[in-house]
Amino acid sequence: MARPLSDRTPGPLLLGGPAGAPAGGGALLGLRSLLQGTSKPKEPASCLTSRDTPSPVDPDTVEVLMTFEPDPADLALSSIPGHETFDPRRHRFSEEELKPQPIMKKARKVQVPEEQKDEKYWSRRYKNNEAAKRSRDARRLKENQISVRAAFLEKENALLRQEVVAVRQELSHYRAVLSRYQAQHGTL
């Protein structure tokens, strides 16, 4: 017993040719001519039994075609001087980098009496100030990189949502074509 059309998950190449064939290839034209009654299928059984299934695709290798031109000032603030410019299309943050950082309570400042501020004290103060500056700069750089990457991902996400809508519309069209074919010629 055949399942209803809405419960079926069609193969990825139901109406297309083999993997890599151009969209709207010969199989679709053959189906159109069948629906219009202008010709008979050459080999209906081979179309149903020898479907080429595409190989799995690594999501990291898929590139979405879109224009994304971040502000050069943002890129400059997201890049380490003297190193390669930050590219939000290619950079991937690790789970560890994106974890929220706990808020640390600052230690109370201890006033050091003037008579104890010797050369060792000022050397340690200088080192600490430099370390704090490096830490703030690194945090600011990471925040800038994350914000530029987030802007890129938001734009990419919007584009992909539009593409999903178009593909769903195309799928519903092909399902309607298939149901008209099945109503006229029986189930596949």
Coordinates of C-alpha atoms in Angstrom, one line a residue:
M1 CA 0.0 0.0 0.0
A2 CA 1.4 3.4 -1.0
R3 CA 1.8 6.1 1.6
P4 CA 0.1 9.4 1.0
L5 CA 2.1 11.9 -0.9
S6 CA 2.5 14.2 2.1
D7 CA 4.1 11.4 4.1
R8 CA 6.7 10.5 1.5
T9 CA 10.1 12.0 1.5
P10 CA 11.1 12.2 -2.1
G11 CA 14.7 11.3 -3.1
P12 CA 16.9 14.3 -3.5
L13 CA 17.0 13.8 -7.3
L14 CA 13.4 12.8 -7.9
L15 CA 12.9 15.0 -11.0
G16 CA 16.5 15.8 -11.8
G17 CA 19.2 13.8 -13.6
P18 CA 22.3 12.3 -12.0
A19 CA 24.3 14.2 -9.5
G20 CA 26.0 17.1 -11.1
A21 CA 23.5 17.4 -13.9
P22 CA 22.3 20.9 -14.7
A23 CA 19.0 21.9 -13.0
G24 CA 16.0 21.4 -15.2
G25 CA 17.7 18.7 -17.1
G26 CA 16.3 16.0 -19.4
A27 CA 14.3 14.1 -16.8
L28 CA 12.2 17.2 -16.0
L29 CA 11.6 17.9 -19.7
G30 CA 10.6 14.2 -20.2
L31 CA 8.1 14.6 -17.3
R32 CA 6.7 17.8 -18.9
S33 CA 6.2 16.1 -22.2
L34 CA 4.6 13.1 -20.5
L35 CA 2.2 15.5 -18.7
Q36 CA 1.4 17.2 -21.9
G37 CA 0.9 13.9 -23.7
T38 CA 3.4 14.6 -26.4
S39 CA 5.7 11.6 -26.0
K40 CA 6.2 8.3 -24.1
P41 CA 9.0 7.7 -21.6
K42 CA 12.0 5.9 -23.0
E43 CA 12.8 3.8 -20.0
P44 CA 10.5 4.4 -17.0
A45 CA 11.9 1.6 -14.9
S46 CA 15.5 2.8 -15.2
C47 CA 14.4 6.3 -13.9
L48 CA 13.0 4.8 -10.8
T49 CA 15.6 2.1 -10.0
S50 CA 18.9 3.8 -10.8
R51 CA 18.7 7.0 -8.8
D52 CA 22.1 8.4 -8.0
T53 CA 22.2 9.5 -4.4
P54 CA 24.5 12.5 -3.8
S55 CA 27.4 12.0 -1.4
P56 CA 27.1 13.7 2.0
V57 CA 28.3 17.3 2.0
D58 CA 30.5 18.8 4.7
P59 CA 28.6 21.9 6.0
D60 CA 31.9 23.7 6.5
T61 CA 32.8 23.4 2.9
V62 CA 29.5 25.0 1.6
E63 CA 30.0 28.6 0.7
V64 CA 26.9 30.9 0.5
L65 CA 27.2 33.3 -2.4
M66 CA 26.5 36.8 -0.9
T67 CA 27.9 40.2 -0.8
F68 CA 29.2 41.2 2.6
E69 CA 31.3 44.2 2.9
P70 CA 32.0 45.1 6.5
D71 CA 33.1 48.6 7.4
P72 CA 36.9 48.8 6.9
A73 CA 37.2 50.5 10.3
D74 CA 35.5 47.5 11.9
L75 CA 37.9 45.1 10.1
A76 CA 40.8 47.2 11.3
L77 CA 39.6 47.1 14.9
S78 CA 39.1 43.3 14.5
S79 CA 42.6 42.6 13.1
I80 CA 45.9 42.3 14.9
P81 CA 48.3 45.0 13.5
G82 CA 51.0 43.4 11.4
H83 CA 49.0 40.2 10.9
E84 CA 46.5 39.0 8.3
T85 CA 43.2 41.0 8.2
F86 CA 40.3 39.3 10.1
D87 CA 38.0 37.5 7.6
P88 CA 34.5 36.9 9.2
R89 CA 33.7 34.5 6.3
R90 CA 36.4 32.0 7.3
H91 CA 37.1 32.5 11.0
R92 CA 35.5 30.0 13.3
F93 CA 35.4 30.6 17.0
S94 CA 35.8 27.6 19.4
E95 CA 33.3 26.7 22.0
E96 CA 35.7 27.8 24.6
E97 CA 36.1 31.3 23.0
L98 CA 32.3 31.8 22.9
K99 CA 31.6 30.8 26.5
P100 CA 30.4 33.6 28.7
Q101 CA 33.1 34.8 31.1
P102 CA 32.3 35.0 34.8
I103 CA 32.2 38.4 36.3
M104 CA 35.0 38.7 38.8
K105 CA 34.8 41.0 41.8
K106 CA 37.6 43.4 41.9
A107 CA 39.9 43.2 44.9
R108 CA 39.8 46.1 47.2
K109 CA 42.6 48.5 46.6
V110 CA 45.2 48.6 49.3
Q111 CA 46.8 51.9 49.8
V112 CA 50.6 51.5 50.0
P113 CA 52.3 54.1 52.2
E114 CA 54.7 56.5 50.4
E115 CA 57.7 55.2 52.3
Q116 CA 57.1 51.6 50.9
K117 CA 57.0 52.8 47.2
D118 CA 60.5 51.8 46.2
E119 CA 62.0 50.7 42.8
K120 CA 60.5 47.2 43.2
Y121 CA 57.0 48.6 43.8
W122 CA 57.1 50.9 40.7
S123 CA 58.5 48.0 38.6
R124 CA 55.6 45.8 39.6
R125 CA 53.1 48.6 39.0
Y126 CA 54.5 49.2 35.5
K127 CA 54.3 45.4 34.7
N128 CA 50.8 45.2 36.0
N129 CA 49.6 48.2 34.1
E130 CA 51.1 46.8 30.9
A131 CA 49.5 43.4 31.5
A132 CA 46.1 45.1 32.2
K133 CA 46.4 47.1 28.9
R134 CA 47.2 43.9 26.9
S135 CA 44.3 42.1 28.5
R136 CA 41.9 44.9 27.7
D137 CA 43.2 45.2 24.1
A138 CA 42.8 41.4 23.7
R139 CA 39.3 41.4 25.1
R140 CA 38.3 44.4 22.9
L141 CA 39.8 42.7 19.8
K142 CA 37.9 39.5 20.5
E143 CA 34.6 41.4 21.0
N144 CA 35.1 43.3 17.7
Q145 CA 35.8 40.0 15.9
I146 CA 32.7 38.4 17.4
S147 CA 30.5 41.4 16.5
V148 CA 31.8 41.4 12.8
R149 CA 31.4 37.6 12.6
A150 CA 27.8 37.9 14.1
A151 CA 26.9 40.6 11.5
F152 CA 28.2 38.3 8.7
L153 CA 26.3 35.3 10.1
E154 CA 23.1 37.3 10.5
K155 CA 23.2 38.4 6.8
E156 CA 24.1 34.8 5.7
N157 CA 21.2 33.5 7.8
A158 CA 18.7 35.9 6.3
L159 CA 19.9 34.8 2.8
L160 CA 19.6 31.1 3.7
R161 CA 16.1 31.6 5.0
Q162 CA 15.1 33.2 1.7
E163 CA 16.7 30.3 -0.1
V164 CA 14.8 27.8 2.1
V165 CA 11.5 29.6 1.2
A166 CA 12.3 29.4 -2.5
V167 CA 13.3 25.7 -2.3
R168 CA 10.1 24.9 -0.4
Q169 CA 8.0 26.7 -3.0
E170 CA 9.8 24.8 -5.7
L171 CA 9.3 21.5 -3.8
S172 CA 5.6 22.2 -3.5
H173 CA 5.4 22.9 -7.2
Y174 CA 7.2 19.6 -8.0
R175 CA 4.9 17.7 -5.6
A176 CA 1.9 19.2 -7.4
V177 CA 3.4 18.1 -10.8
L178 CA 4.0 14.6 -9.4
S179 CA 0.5 14.3 -8.0
R180 CA -1.0 15.4 -11.3
Y181 CA 1.2 12.8 -13.1
Q182 CA 0.2 10.1 -10.6
A183 CA -3.5 11.0 -10.9
Q184 CA -3.2 10.6 -14.7
H185 CA -0.8 7.6 -15.0
G186 CA -0.9 5.9 -11.6
T187 CA 1.7 5.8 -8.8
L188 CA 5.4 5.5 -9.6

